[in-house]
Each structure stands twice: as C-alpha cells, then as structure tokens.
C-alpha cells in the first residue's frame, strides 16, 4: 500500500482515540485505559497486540505496514497528548 493510505490510517486511529475522565479510549481496545499507565515506554507492550490485530482486520495491513503505522502512531499520539501534566 502507498504511504498516503498508511498516513490516513494513522490519522483515523488518532481521530478515534478519545481522552475522557482520566482514561484513554483507543479504537482497538474495549474500555478505557488510565492515562497514568500510558507512557512511551509502557505503551509498546500493553497495546501493540491489539493495535496490530486492529490494523490487520480493519485496514488489511501486512506486517511491514503495521510496524510502520505503529511507529508513526506512537510518535504522533504522544505529540497530541502530552503526558507530563498528570
């Protein structure tokens, strides 16, 4: 797939991610995750399996595309939601 499609996937996932009442609601998880458990170092192990499954089933991404989208998602997500102000 081309990078334009992958960029749209990232933007859509970020758009569907909501923060409410101290919890983050990702489109690839059922239920919220407390903001305090999310940090760049903790997010990888906690969310990557569900993120990969979501990208494969919803967007049809292969392994290489999912890794690229995951890296960009993590970088853009943490730019959008700063975690220094708990």
Short mmCIF file of C-alpha atoms in Angstrom, two decimals:
data_model
loop_
_atom_site.label_atom_id
_atom_site.label_comp_id
_atom_site.label_asym_id
_atom_site.label_seq_id
_atom_site.Cartn_x
_atom_site.Cartn_y
_atom_site.Cartn_z
CA UNK A 1 0.00 0.00 0.00
CA UNK A 2 1.14 3.53 -0.54
CA UNK A 3 2.21 5.90 2.21
CA UNK A 4 -0.83 8.11 1.61
CA UNK A 5 -3.14 5.27 2.70
CA UNK A 6 -0.96 4.48 5.72
CA UNK A 7 -0.98 8.14 6.76
CA UNK A 8 -4.78 8.12 6.54
CA UNK A 9 -4.90 5.01 8.74
CA UNK A 10 -2.76 6.74 11.38
CA UNK A 11 -4.88 9.90 11.28
CA UNK A 12 -8.08 7.86 11.58
CA UNK A 13 -6.84 5.88 14.58
CA UNK A 14 -5.69 9.08 16.30
CA UNK A 15 -9.02 10.73 15.46
CA UNK A 16 -10.91 7.80 17.02
CA UNK A 17 -8.77 7.87 20.18
CA UNK A 18 -10.53 9.79 22.94
CA UNK A 19 -9.49 11.02 26.38
CA UNK A 20 -12.22 11.30 28.99
CA UNK A 21 -12.28 11.26 32.79
CA UNK A 22 -8.60 10.44 33.04
CA UNK A 23 -8.84 7.46 30.70
CA UNK A 24 -7.83 6.96 27.09
CA UNK A 25 -10.21 5.11 24.77
CA UNK A 26 -8.49 3.54 21.79
CA UNK A 27 -10.49 2.22 18.83
CA UNK A 28 -8.62 -1.08 19.08
CA UNK A 29 -9.45 -1.75 22.76
CA UNK A 30 -12.75 -2.20 24.52
CA UNK A 31 -12.87 0.06 27.54
CA UNK A 32 -10.63 2.83 28.71
CA UNK A 33 -7.05 2.74 29.90
CA UNK A 34 -6.00 5.05 32.75
CA UNK A 35 -3.76 7.82 31.40
CA UNK A 36 -1.25 7.28 34.17
CA UNK A 37 -0.31 3.83 32.86
CA UNK A 38 0.38 5.18 29.38
CA UNK A 39 3.83 6.45 28.61
CA UNK A 40 6.13 5.93 25.64
CA UNK A 41 7.91 3.12 27.48
CA UNK A 42 4.78 1.29 28.67
CA UNK A 43 2.59 1.63 25.59
CA UNK A 44 4.54 -0.82 23.45
CA UNK A 45 3.89 -3.97 25.41
CA UNK A 46 0.39 -3.06 26.55
CA UNK A 47 -1.20 -2.01 23.28
CA UNK A 48 0.80 -3.43 20.40
CA UNK A 49 -1.00 -6.78 20.10
CA UNK A 50 -4.46 -5.20 19.92
CA UNK A 51 -3.20 -2.43 17.63
CA UNK A 52 -1.71 -4.97 15.22
CA UNK A 53 -4.86 -7.08 15.20
CA UNK A 54 -7.00 -3.98 14.57
CA UNK A 55 -4.80 -2.81 11.67
CA UNK A 56 -4.81 -6.27 10.10
CA UNK A 57 -8.55 -6.88 10.34
CA UNK A 58 -9.92 -3.35 9.80
CA UNK A 59 -7.38 -1.87 7.37
CA UNK A 60 -5.86 -5.01 5.80
CA UNK A 61 -2.28 -4.07 6.61
CA UNK A 62 0.56 -6.57 6.33
CA UNK A 63 3.33 -6.98 8.94
CA UNK A 64 5.66 -4.34 7.50
CA UNK A 65 2.84 -1.82 7.12
CA UNK A 66 1.61 -2.44 10.67
CA UNK A 67 5.10 -1.81 12.06
CA UNK A 68 5.38 1.43 10.11
CA UNK A 69 1.92 2.57 11.20
CA UNK A 70 2.62 1.57 14.83
CA UNK A 71 5.82 3.64 14.96
CA UNK A 72 4.13 6.66 13.43
CA UNK A 73 1.07 6.25 15.65
CA UNK A 74 3.15 6.19 18.84
CA UNK A 75 5.12 9.27 17.77
CA UNK A 76 2.07 11.28 16.66
CA UNK A 77 -0.11 10.13 19.56
CA UNK A 78 2.34 11.30 22.20
CA UNK A 79 2.74 14.61 20.37
CA UNK A 80 -1.04 15.10 20.53
CA UNK A 81 -1.48 14.07 24.18
CA UNK A 82 1.38 15.25 26.39
CA UNK A 83 1.87 13.01 29.41
CA UNK A 84 3.93 15.34 31.54
CA UNK A 85 0.88 17.02 33.08
CA UNK A 86 -0.82 14.41 35.29
#
